[in-house]
Structure formats: C-alpha cells, structure tokens
Coordinates of C-alpha atoms in Angstrom, one line a residue:
Chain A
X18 CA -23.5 7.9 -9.4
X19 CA -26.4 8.8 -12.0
X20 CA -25.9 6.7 -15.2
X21 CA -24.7 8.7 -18.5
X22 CA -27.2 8.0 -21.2
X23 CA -26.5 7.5 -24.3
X24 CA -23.3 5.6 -23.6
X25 CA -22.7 2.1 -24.3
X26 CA -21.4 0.8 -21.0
X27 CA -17.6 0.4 -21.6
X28 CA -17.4 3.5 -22.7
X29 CA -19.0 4.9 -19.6
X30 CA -16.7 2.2 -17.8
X31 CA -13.7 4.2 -20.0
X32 CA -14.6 7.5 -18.8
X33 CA -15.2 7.0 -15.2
X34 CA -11.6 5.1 -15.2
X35 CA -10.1 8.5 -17.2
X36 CA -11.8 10.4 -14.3
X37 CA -10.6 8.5 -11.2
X38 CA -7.0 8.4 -12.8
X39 CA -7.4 12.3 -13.0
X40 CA -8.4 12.6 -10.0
X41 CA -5.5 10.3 -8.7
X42 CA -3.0 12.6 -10.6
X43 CA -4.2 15.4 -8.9
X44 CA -3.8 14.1 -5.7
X45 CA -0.2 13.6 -6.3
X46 CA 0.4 17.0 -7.3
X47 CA -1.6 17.7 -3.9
X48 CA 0.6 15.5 -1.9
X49 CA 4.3 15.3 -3.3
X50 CA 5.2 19.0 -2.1
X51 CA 4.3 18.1 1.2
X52 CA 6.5 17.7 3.8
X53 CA 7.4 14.9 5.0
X54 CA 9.3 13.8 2.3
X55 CA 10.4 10.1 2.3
X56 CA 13.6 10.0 0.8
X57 CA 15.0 7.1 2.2
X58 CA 12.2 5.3 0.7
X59 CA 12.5 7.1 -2.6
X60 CA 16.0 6.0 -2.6
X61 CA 15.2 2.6 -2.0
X62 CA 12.7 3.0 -5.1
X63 CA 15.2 4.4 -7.5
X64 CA 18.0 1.8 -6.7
X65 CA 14.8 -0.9 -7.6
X66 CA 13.4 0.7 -9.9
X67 CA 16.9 1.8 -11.5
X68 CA 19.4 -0.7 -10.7
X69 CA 17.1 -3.6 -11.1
X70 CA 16.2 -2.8 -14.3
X71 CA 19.9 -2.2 -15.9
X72 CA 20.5 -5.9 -16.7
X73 CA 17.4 -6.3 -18.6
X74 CA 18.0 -2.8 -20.4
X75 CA 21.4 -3.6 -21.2
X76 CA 20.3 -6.7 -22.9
X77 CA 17.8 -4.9 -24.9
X78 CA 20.2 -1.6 -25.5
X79 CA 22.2 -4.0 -26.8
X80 CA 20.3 -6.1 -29.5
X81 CA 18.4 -2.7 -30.3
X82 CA 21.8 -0.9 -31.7
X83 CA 23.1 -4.2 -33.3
X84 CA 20.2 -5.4 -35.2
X85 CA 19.3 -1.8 -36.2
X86 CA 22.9 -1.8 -37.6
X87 CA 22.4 -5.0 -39.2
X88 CA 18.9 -4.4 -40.8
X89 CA 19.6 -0.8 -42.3
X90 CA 23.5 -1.7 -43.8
X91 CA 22.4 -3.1 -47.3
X92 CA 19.7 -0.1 -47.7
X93 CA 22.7 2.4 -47.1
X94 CA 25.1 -0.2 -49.3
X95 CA 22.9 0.4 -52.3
X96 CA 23.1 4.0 -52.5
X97 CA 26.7 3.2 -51.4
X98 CA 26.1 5.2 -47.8
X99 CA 27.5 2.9 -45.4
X100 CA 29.4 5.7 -44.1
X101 CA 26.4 7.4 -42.6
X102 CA 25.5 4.3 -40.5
X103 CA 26.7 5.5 -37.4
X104 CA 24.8 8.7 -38.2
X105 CA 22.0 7.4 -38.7
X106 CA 22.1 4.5 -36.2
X107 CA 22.6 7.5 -33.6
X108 CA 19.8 9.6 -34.6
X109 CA 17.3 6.6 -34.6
X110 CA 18.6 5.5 -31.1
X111 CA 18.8 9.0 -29.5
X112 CA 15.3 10.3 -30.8
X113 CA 13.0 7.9 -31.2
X114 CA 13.8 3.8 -31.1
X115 CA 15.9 4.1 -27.5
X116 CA 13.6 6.4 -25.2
X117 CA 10.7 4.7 -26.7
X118 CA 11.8 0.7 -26.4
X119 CA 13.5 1.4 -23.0
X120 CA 10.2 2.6 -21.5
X121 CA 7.8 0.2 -23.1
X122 CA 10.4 -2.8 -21.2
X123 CA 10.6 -0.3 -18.0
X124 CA 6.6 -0.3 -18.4
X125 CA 6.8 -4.3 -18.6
X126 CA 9.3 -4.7 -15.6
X127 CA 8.5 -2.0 -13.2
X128 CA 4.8 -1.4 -14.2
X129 CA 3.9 -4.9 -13.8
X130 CA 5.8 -4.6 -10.1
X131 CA 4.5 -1.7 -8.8
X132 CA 1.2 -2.6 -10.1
X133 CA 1.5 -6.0 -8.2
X134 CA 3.2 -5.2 -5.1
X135 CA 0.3 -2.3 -4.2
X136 CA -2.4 -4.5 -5.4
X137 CA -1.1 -7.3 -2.9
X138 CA -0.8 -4.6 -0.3
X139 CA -4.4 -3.6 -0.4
X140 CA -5.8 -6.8 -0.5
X141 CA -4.0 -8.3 2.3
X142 CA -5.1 -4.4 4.3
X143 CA -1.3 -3.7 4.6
X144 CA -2.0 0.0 2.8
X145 CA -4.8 0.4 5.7
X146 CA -2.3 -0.8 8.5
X147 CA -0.3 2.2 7.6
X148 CA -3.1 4.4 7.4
X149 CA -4.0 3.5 10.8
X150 CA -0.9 4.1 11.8
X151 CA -0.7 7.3 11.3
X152 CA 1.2 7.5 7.9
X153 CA 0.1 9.2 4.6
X154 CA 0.4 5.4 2.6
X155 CA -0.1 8.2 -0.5
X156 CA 2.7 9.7 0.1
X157 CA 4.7 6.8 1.4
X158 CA 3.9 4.4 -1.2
X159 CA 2.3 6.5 -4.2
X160 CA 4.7 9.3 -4.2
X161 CA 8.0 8.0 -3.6
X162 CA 7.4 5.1 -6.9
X163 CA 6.0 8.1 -8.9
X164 CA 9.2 10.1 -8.8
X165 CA 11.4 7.4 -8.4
X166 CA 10.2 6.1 -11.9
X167 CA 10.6 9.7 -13.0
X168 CA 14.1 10.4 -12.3
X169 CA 15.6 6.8 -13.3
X170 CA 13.8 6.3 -16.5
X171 CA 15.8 8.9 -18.5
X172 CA 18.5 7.7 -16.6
X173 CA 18.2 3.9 -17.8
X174 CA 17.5 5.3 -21.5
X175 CA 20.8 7.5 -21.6
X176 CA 22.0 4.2 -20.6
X177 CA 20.3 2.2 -22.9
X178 CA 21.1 4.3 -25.7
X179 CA 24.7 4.4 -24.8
X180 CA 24.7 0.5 -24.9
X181 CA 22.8 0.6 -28.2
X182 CA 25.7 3.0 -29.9
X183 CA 28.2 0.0 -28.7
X184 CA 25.9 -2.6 -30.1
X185 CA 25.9 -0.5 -33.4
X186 CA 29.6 -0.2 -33.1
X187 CA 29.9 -4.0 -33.1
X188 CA 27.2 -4.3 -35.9
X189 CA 29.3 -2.3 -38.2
X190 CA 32.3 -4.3 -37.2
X191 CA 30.7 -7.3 -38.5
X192 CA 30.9 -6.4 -42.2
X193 CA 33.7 -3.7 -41.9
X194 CA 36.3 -2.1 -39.8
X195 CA 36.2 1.0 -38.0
X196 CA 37.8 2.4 -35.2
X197 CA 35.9 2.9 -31.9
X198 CA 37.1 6.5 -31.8
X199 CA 36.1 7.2 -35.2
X200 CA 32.4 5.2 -35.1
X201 CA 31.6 7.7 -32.4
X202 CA 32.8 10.8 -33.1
X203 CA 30.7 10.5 -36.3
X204 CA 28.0 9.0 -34.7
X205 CA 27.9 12.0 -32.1
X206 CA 28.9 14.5 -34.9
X207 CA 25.5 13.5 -36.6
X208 CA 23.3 14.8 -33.5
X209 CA 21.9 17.9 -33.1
X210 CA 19.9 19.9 -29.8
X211 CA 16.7 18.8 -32.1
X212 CA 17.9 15.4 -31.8
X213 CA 18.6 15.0 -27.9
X214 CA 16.7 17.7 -26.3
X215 CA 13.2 16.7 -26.8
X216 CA 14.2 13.0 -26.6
X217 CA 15.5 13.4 -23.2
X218 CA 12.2 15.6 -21.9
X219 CA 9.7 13.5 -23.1
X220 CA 11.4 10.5 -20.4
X221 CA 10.4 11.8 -17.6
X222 CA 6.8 12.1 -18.7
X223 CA 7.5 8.0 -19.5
X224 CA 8.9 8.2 -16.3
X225 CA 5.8 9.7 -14.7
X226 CA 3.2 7.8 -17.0
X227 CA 4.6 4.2 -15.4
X228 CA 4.8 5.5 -12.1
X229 CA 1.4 6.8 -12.1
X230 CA -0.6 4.4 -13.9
X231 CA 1.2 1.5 -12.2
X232 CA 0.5 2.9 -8.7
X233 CA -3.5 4.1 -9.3
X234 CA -3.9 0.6 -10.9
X235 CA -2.0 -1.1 -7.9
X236 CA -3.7 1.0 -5.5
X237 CA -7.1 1.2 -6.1
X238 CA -7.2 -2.3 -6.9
X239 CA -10.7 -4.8 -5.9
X240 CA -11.4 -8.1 -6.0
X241 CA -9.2 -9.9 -3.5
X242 CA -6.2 -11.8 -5.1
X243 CA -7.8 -11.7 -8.8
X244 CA -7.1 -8.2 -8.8
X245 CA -3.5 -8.5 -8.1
X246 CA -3.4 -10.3 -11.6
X247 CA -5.5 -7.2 -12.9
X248 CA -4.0 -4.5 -11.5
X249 CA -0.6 -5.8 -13.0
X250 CA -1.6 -6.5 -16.5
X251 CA -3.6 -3.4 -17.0
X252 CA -0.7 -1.7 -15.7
X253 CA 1.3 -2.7 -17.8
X254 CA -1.1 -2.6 -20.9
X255 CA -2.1 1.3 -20.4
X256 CA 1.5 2.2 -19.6
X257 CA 2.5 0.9 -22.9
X258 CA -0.4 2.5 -24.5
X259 CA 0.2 6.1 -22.4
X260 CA 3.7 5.7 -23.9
X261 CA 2.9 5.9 -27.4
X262 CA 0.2 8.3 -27.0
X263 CA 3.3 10.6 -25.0
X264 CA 5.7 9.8 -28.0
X265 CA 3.7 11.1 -30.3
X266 CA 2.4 14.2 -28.9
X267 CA 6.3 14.3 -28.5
X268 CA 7.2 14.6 -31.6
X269 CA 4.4 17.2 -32.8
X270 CA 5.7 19.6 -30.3
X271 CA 9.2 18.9 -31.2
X272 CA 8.3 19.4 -34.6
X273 CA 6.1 22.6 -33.9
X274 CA 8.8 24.7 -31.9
X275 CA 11.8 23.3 -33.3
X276 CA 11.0 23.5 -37.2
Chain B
X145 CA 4.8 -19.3 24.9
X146 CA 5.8 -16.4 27.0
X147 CA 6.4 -16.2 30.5
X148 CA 4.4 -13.6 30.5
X149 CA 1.1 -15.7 28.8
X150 CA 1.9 -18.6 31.1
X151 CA 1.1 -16.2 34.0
X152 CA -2.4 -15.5 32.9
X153 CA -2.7 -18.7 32.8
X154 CA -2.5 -19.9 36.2
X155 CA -4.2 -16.9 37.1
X156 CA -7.1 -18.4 35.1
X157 CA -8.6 -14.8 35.5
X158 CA -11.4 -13.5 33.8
X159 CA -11.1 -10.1 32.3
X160 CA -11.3 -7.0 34.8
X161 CA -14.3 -5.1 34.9
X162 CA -13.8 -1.3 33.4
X163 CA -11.8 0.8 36.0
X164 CA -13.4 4.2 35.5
X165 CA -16.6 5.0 34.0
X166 CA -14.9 7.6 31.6
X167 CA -16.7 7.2 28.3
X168 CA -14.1 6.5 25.5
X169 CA -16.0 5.6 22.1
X170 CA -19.4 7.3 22.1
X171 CA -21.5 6.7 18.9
X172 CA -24.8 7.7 18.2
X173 CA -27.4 6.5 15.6
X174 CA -24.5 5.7 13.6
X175 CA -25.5 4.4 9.9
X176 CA -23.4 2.9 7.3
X177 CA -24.0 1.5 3.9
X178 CA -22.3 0.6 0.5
X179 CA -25.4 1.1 -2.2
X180 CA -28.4 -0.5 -1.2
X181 CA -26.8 -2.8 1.3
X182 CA -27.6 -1.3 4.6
X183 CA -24.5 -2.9 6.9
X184 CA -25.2 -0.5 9.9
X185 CA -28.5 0.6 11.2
X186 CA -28.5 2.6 13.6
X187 CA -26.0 1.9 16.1
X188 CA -25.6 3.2 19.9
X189 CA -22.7 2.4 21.3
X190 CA -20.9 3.4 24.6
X191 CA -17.4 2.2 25.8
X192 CA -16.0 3.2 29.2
X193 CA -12.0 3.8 29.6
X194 CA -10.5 0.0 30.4
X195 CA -13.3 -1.8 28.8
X196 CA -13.0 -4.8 26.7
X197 CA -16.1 -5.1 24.8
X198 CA -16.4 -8.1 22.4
X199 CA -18.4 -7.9 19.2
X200 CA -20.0 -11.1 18.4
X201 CA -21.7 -11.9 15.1
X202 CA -21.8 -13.5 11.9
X203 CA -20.0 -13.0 9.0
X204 CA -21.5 -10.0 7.1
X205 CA -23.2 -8.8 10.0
X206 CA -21.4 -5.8 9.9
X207 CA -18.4 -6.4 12.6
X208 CA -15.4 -4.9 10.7
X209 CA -17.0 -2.5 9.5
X210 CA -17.7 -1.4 12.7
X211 CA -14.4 -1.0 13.9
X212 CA -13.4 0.5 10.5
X213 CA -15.8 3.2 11.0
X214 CA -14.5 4.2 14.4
X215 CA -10.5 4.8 12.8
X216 CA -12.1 6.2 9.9
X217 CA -11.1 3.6 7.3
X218 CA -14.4 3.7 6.0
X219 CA -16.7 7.1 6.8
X220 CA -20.1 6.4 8.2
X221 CA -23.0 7.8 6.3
X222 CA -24.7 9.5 9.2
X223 CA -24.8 9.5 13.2
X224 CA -22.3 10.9 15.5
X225 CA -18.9 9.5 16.8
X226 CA -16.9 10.7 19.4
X227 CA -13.2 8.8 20.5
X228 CA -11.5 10.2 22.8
X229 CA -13.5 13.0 23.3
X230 CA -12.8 14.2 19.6
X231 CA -15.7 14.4 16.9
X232 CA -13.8 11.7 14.4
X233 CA -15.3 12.6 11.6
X234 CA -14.7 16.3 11.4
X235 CA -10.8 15.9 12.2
X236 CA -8.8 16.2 8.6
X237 CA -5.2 15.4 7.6
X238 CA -2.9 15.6 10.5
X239 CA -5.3 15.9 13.2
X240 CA -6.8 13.0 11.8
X241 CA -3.1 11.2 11.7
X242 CA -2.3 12.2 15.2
X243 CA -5.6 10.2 16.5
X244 CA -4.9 7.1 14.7
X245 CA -1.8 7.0 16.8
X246 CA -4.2 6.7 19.9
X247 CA -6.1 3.8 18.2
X248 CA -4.4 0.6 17.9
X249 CA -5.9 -1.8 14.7
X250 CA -5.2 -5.4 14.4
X251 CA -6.0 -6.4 11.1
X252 CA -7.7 -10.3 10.8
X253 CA -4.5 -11.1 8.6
X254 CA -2.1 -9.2 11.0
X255 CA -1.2 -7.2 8.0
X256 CA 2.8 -6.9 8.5
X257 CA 4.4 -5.3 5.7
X258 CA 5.7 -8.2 3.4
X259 CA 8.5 -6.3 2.4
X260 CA 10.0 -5.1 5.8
X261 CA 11.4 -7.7 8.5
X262 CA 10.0 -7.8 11.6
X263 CA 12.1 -4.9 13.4
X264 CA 10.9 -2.4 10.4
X265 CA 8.0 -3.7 10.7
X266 CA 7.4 -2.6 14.3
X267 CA 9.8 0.4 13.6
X268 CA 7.3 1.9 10.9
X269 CA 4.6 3.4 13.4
X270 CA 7.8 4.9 15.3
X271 CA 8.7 7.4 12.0
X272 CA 5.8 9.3 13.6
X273 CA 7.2 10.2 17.0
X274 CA 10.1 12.8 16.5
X275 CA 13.2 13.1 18.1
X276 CA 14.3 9.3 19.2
X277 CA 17.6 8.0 18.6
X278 CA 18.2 4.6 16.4
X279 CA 18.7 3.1 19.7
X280 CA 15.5 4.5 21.5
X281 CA 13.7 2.6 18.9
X282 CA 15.9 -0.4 19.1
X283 CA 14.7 -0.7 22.8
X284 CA 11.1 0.4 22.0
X285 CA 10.9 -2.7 19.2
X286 CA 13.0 -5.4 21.6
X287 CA 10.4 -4.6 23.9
X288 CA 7.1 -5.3 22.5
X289 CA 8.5 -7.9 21.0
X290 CA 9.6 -9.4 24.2
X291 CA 6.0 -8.6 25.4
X292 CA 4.9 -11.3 23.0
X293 CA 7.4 -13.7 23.3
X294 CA 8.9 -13.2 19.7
X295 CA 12.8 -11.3 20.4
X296 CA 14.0 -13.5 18.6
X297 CA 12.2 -13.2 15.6
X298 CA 13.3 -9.4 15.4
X299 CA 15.3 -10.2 12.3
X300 CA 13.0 -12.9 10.6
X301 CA 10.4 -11.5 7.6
X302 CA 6.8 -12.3 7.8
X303 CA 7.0 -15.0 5.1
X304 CA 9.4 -17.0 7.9
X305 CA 6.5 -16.6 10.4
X306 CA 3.5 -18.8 11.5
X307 CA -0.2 -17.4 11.4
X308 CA 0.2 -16.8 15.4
X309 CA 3.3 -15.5 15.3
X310 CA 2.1 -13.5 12.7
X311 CA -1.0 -12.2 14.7
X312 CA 1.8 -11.5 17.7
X313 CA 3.9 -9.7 15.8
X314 CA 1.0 -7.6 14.6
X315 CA 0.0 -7.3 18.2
X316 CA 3.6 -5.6 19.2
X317 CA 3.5 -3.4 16.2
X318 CA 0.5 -2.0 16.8
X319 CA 1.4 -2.0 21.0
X320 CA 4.1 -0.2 19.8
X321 CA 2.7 3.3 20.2
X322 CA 1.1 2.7 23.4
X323 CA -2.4 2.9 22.3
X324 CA -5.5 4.5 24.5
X325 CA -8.0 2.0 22.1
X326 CA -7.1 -1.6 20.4
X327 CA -9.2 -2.9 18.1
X328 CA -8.7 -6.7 17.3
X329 CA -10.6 -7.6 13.9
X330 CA -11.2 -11.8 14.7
X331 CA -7.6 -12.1 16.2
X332 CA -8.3 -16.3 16.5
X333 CA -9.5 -16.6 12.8
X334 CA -7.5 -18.9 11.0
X335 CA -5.6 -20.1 14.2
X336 CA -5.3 -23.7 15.7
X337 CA -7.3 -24.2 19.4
X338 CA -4.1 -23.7 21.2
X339 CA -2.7 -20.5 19.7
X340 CA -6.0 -18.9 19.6
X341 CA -5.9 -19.4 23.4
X342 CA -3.1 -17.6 23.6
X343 CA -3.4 -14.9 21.5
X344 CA -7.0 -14.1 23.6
X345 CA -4.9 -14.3 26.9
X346 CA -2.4 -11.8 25.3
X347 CA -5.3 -9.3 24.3
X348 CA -6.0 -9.8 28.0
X349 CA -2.6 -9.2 29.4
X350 CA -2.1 -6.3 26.3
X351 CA -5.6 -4.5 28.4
X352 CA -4.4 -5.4 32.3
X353 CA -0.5 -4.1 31.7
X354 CA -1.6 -0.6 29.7
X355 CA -5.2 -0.3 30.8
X356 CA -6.5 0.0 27.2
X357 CA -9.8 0.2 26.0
X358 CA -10.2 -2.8 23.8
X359 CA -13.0 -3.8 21.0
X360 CA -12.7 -6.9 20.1
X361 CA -14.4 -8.8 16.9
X362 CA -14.9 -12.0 16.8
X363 CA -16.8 -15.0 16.7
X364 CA -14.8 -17.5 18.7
X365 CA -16.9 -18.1 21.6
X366 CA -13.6 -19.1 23.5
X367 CA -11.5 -15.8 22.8
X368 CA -14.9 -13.8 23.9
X369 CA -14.8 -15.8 27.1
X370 CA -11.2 -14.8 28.2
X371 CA -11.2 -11.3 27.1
X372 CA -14.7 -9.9 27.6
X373 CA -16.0 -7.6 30.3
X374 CA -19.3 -7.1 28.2
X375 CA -20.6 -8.6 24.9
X376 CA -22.5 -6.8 22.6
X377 CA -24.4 -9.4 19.9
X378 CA -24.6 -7.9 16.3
X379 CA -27.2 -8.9 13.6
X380 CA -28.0 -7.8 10.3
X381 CA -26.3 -4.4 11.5
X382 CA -28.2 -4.0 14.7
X383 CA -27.3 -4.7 18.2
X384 CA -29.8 -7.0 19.3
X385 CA -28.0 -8.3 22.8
X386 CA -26.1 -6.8 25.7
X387 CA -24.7 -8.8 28.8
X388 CA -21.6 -10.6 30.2
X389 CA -21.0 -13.9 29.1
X390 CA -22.5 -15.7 31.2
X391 CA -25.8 -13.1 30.7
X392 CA -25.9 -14.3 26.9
X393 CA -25.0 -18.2 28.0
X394 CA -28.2 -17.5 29.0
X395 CA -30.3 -15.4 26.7
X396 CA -33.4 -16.4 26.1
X397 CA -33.2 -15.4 22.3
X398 CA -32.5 -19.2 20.3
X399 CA -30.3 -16.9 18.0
X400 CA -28.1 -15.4 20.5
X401 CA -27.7 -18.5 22.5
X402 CA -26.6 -20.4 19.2
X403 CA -23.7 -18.6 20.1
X404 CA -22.5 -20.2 22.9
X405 CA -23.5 -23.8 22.5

C-alpha cells in the first residue's frame, strides 16, 4: 500500500487500523444473515458470555447502588431531600452509571477473553484448521461472539441495575428505615420512557462494540504468542474507549429526539 | 502403538509407487510472495493420484507455504493450479468449502481445537456432511480414532494429550472426511525418534488403506524415507531436485546430499 504523506506514522498506523475494523464490520453484516446459522454455538456463547459474567456483575451492581446511596445522602440531607434518594439513585443507575459501568467490566471480562481465545486460535493455526475444513471460522467463531455479546449485555445490565436498586435499598437502610415496598415504588415512580428507553438501546451497541472489537483484535492478530497478550489488552482498551464514545453520542440523540 | 502400525512394521515396506498416472495437483509457474520476499519462484509441479511426494527443505525455503497455497490458505500471486481437476483459485465461497473437504491439512502443531475434547474435535469436520444421525458420527469418530490407536482418548481434551498423540489425533480428524489429498506440514517436528517413526508409518498406512494422494513436508530424512515415492528438494523457493530417495542419496549436488547424511 502507497504511503499517505503528510501523516506522521501513528496516525497513518490509526487510520489503516479504523479501516481494517471497517472492513471487518462489514463483513459481519455480509456473513451473519447467512445461513447456516450456529446456534448451538451461539448458545454456548451467551451462557459464557452471560452466565459467566453474573457473579462479577453482581458484585459490582452491588457496590455501585450502595456507595452511590452513601456518597449522595448528605448532599440531599442539606437541602433536607433524603426523600428523593431512591429517585434519584434510580435515574442515575437506569440512565447512565449502570449500562455504562456494566459494559466497561463486561469489556474487561469478556473483551479480554474473546480477544485471547481467538488470538491463541490463530497463532497455534486452529482458525485455519477450520477453514480447511470446510467451515466459515467467520461465521463460526466471529459471528456467534458478536451476537452473543449483543443479546446478553443488556441482559446482564437490567440485571446489574436491578442489583444496584437493592444495593441502594440497603444504603438507605444504613442511616434510616424504609420499607422495601415503599424504596421501590418511589424509586420506579421516579423513571420515565426518557429514562429507560434510550438506556436500554444504547446496550446492544455496547453489546456489539465488545463483541466486535474483541473478535477483529483476536482474530486478525500477528506476532506468535506476543500477540495473544496484544490482542487482549487492546481489546479491552478500545472497547472501553468505543464505550464512551457510544455513551455519549447516546445521550445527544436521546437528548435531540426526546427534548 | 496400534496393531495396525505394528503391521507396517514387519512389513518393513517402502511406500507403493503411484497406482494410476491420473494427474491430481497440477501447478504451473506458480509464484508467491509477501512484499519483497520472493518465497515461491516459479514452481511446476505435477502429482499423480496415490502419490506420496515429500517436500524436503529448509526452514524458510518456502515448504508450508507451498501446501498453503494449494488449500488456498494463502493465494498465490500468479501461475496456475489445478486439484482435482478444478481451477482452485477461481472457486469462491461454497465451492471453495466443498473442496477443502477433499483436501485433508495436518497442521505442524496438529492444531486440535483447545476448547473441544477429542470426540468434538473429530466431530467438527462432520457438521458439514448433512443428514447423519448422532450415532453415524459416533461410529465415524470411534473409527478413525481406532485407526490411530487412540479410542480411548475419545473423551480426553488436547491439553491431556502428548505431542504424538496430538499429531494422531490430528491425523483422524482430518482422515475423518475421507480425503482424495493429505497434506502433512512436518508431521515429526517436535517429536521424539520413536514416535516420529510411527507417525511416518501411519501417513504410510493413512495412503495404502484409502489410496490418497499425499504431500508431505518435512525435513526428517527418516519420515521421507518411509513415506516417499518421490522427493522433490526445495531451495530458496525453487525446486532444484527430483528423484527417489535413494536417487538424492546420491545426488551429486553437495547441497542436496547434505540432506541425507
């Protein structure tokens, strides 16, 4: 390929990378309405990708609802607003804090994984072995992950968020009491379709975002083992950072069409 | 060792010449290179149904790549290549998929899938073949594993398995599908004396019980003894030696000889 002048080499290096990411995107969309489809093995991704993953996100579900109760009681005390805690708690969870934290630890976890397992698989020709075999590894490798992260992501956040809400619950029960019944009915009161609607879309293009990043970085992977290292830290360091980048293009939209 | 290895081996046979002379692999002026490093130049190559031709050569010399041109891992830059009677590289997606079933690859590392056990490991190039029952395939896996000697590692994963048992295992899978062409990339690197010996007398009984055509790269001087019916020597990405073994024993090129002393 003809050098770009003009560009100081990473940036060329940044480019090219945008463009062979592209061009693995595309093939996805190419491949993943092809038939045949591997569900068994899409299956077996979303109970690893899914199940695997609940500990570690009820954990951090968890300690996310409690210590946002904790930290944001005495700002609500002063103005003498504890009673919009579970409000509050709930609309920071549900928009923002529990889609967003959930998929930069699913980007850790299952990023890091993917990135690893396909990087390992095409260094040690295993991803050629199937090619030779006469399978699609695309489809039977790529594909599967790709939706598989896309349909339990928002799954795991609903969950995480839910665990979050009990964490809150608990936070408040620390410095007061209320009932269980009563935490959540104003906690659910306080949201809105603006609130859970765009929150739940924008997971699946977390979903999709780890899935993808994780495989092109796993799969297209050089360098013998030292790659495998590579492939799973920059997987898991652009997933974080496509995360962002998602949340807050997110939130402009949600803003745009829903103001 | 199998019963089936042990035969071979008081046989002592040398490999069978090619039954037919039915032309296989055909390539022509075939060229490959990754920038300016020329790794084929030029190569003419003709293998007749039931051959087992043996690729000897350094490291680098352009072996694997080779044999990775032929399945279409890697496209060649230029020349023609015909397997099977089909040009290979104008066939496209399933065409393409359907002749890889009538190549057999086995990888330097074996390549089994570290995730699968054994049985899905040889199961996996069955998804392809429609209509057979769970216990069609059962049968189908038992028996190239039996083939090998390894039915009783159906349920072990490739972590639990030695480098030759890995290599056999490797062997079944890709036996599995009943292959016209194997290709064995160095089947004895990485393997003691003793199982290398066997796994060449098993790429021998693999040729003799199906009739394949086999290409074998290597450059154990003791595996290309057992299994080859002609030896093609490979340098800097040119053939620069054709014969039987005991032809090239003999060459009076220092360079090819080096070979087999």
């Amino acid at each position: 390929m003809s050098k770009i002048l003009y560009l100081p080499a990473s940036m060329e290096d940044f480019f090219l990378e945008v463009d062979a990411l592209s061009r693995f995107t595309g093939r996805f969309f190419k491949t993943f309405l092809k038939p045949p489809f591997e569900f068994s093995e899409i299956i077996k991704q979303c109970f690893m990708i899914g199940y695997k993953s609940l500990g570690l996100v009820t954990v951090t579900g968890f300690i996310m609802g409690l210590v946002l109760t904790i930290q944001s009681r005495p700002t609500l005390a002063r103005f003498g607003a504890e009673a919009w805690l579970p409000g509050m708690v709930a609309v920071s969870l549900i928009r923002e804090i529990g889609p967003v934290i959930t998929a930069l630890i699913c980007a850790g976890k299952v990023g890091s994984g993917i990135g690893a397992e396909l990087a390992s698989m095409k260094v040690t020709e295993q991803i050629d072995a199937m090619e030779v075999s006469g399978t699609n590894p695309f489809k039977y490798l790529v594909v599967t992950r790709v939706l598989a992260a896309m349909f339990m992501i928002p799954i795991l956040v609903i969950f995480a968020d839910g665990i979050g809400l009990c964490g809150s619950f608990i936070g408040v029960n620390i410095m007061d009491q209320v009932g269980l019944r009563l935490y959540f009915s104003k906690a659910i009161e306080s949201l809105d379709f603006v609130d859970v609607f765009p929150a739940f879309i924008k997971t699946f293009f977390f979903g999709f975002a780890i899935g993808i990043i994780s495989c092109y970085k796993g799969y297209t992977t050089t360098k013998g083992t030292e790659g495998v290292g590579l492939a799973a830290n920059s997987a898991v360091v652009l997933c974080s950072l496509c995360i962002f980048i998602i949340d807050m293009i997110a939130v402009q939209l949600a803003s745009f069409f829903m103001n | 060792m199998s019963a089936e290895v042990e035969h071979i081996d008081n046989q002592n046979a040398p490999a069978p010449a090619p039954a037919t002379n039915e032309i296989v692999v055909e390539m022509e002026h075939l060229s490959k290179s990754f920038g300016t490093n020329h790794v084929l130049k030029d190569i003419n190559l003709k293998i007749n149904k039931g051959e087992n031709l043996v690729v000897l050569g350094k490291s680098g010399s352009g072996k694997s790549v080779l044999i990775k041109c032929l399945v279409r891992l890697l496209d060649a830059d230029s020349g023609k290549l015909i397997v099977l009677g089909k040009d290979m590289p104008s066939l496209k997606g399933e065409e393409l998929n359907e002749m890889r079933t009538k190549i057999g690859f086995l990888f330097q590392s074996a390549a089994l899938y570290d995730s699968m056990s054994v049985r899905e490991n040889l199961e996996f190039p069955l998804r392809m073949m429609k209509g057979q029952t769970p216990e069609e395939k059962t049968k189908l896996v038992t028996k190239a594993l039996k083939s090998v000697g390894l039915e009783k590692a159906i349920d072990l994963m490739p972590a639990e398995l030695s480098g030759g048992m890995r290599k056999r295992v490797g062997l079944a899978r890709t036996m599995i599908l009943q292959p016209d062409i194997m290709l064995y990339d160095e089947p004895t690197t990485g393997l003691d004396p003793i199982t290398s010996k066997e796994i060449s007398k098993l790429i021998l009984q693999v040729q003799k019980e199906n009739q394949t055509t086999s290409i074998i790269i290597t450059h154990d001087i003791e595996c290309a003894k057992i299994t080859a019916n002609r030896i093609l020597v490979l340098k800097e990405g040119k053939f620069i030696a054709e014969g039987t073994f005991k032809e090239l024993e003999k060459s009076e090129d220092e360079w090819v000889r080096s070979f087999f002393e």
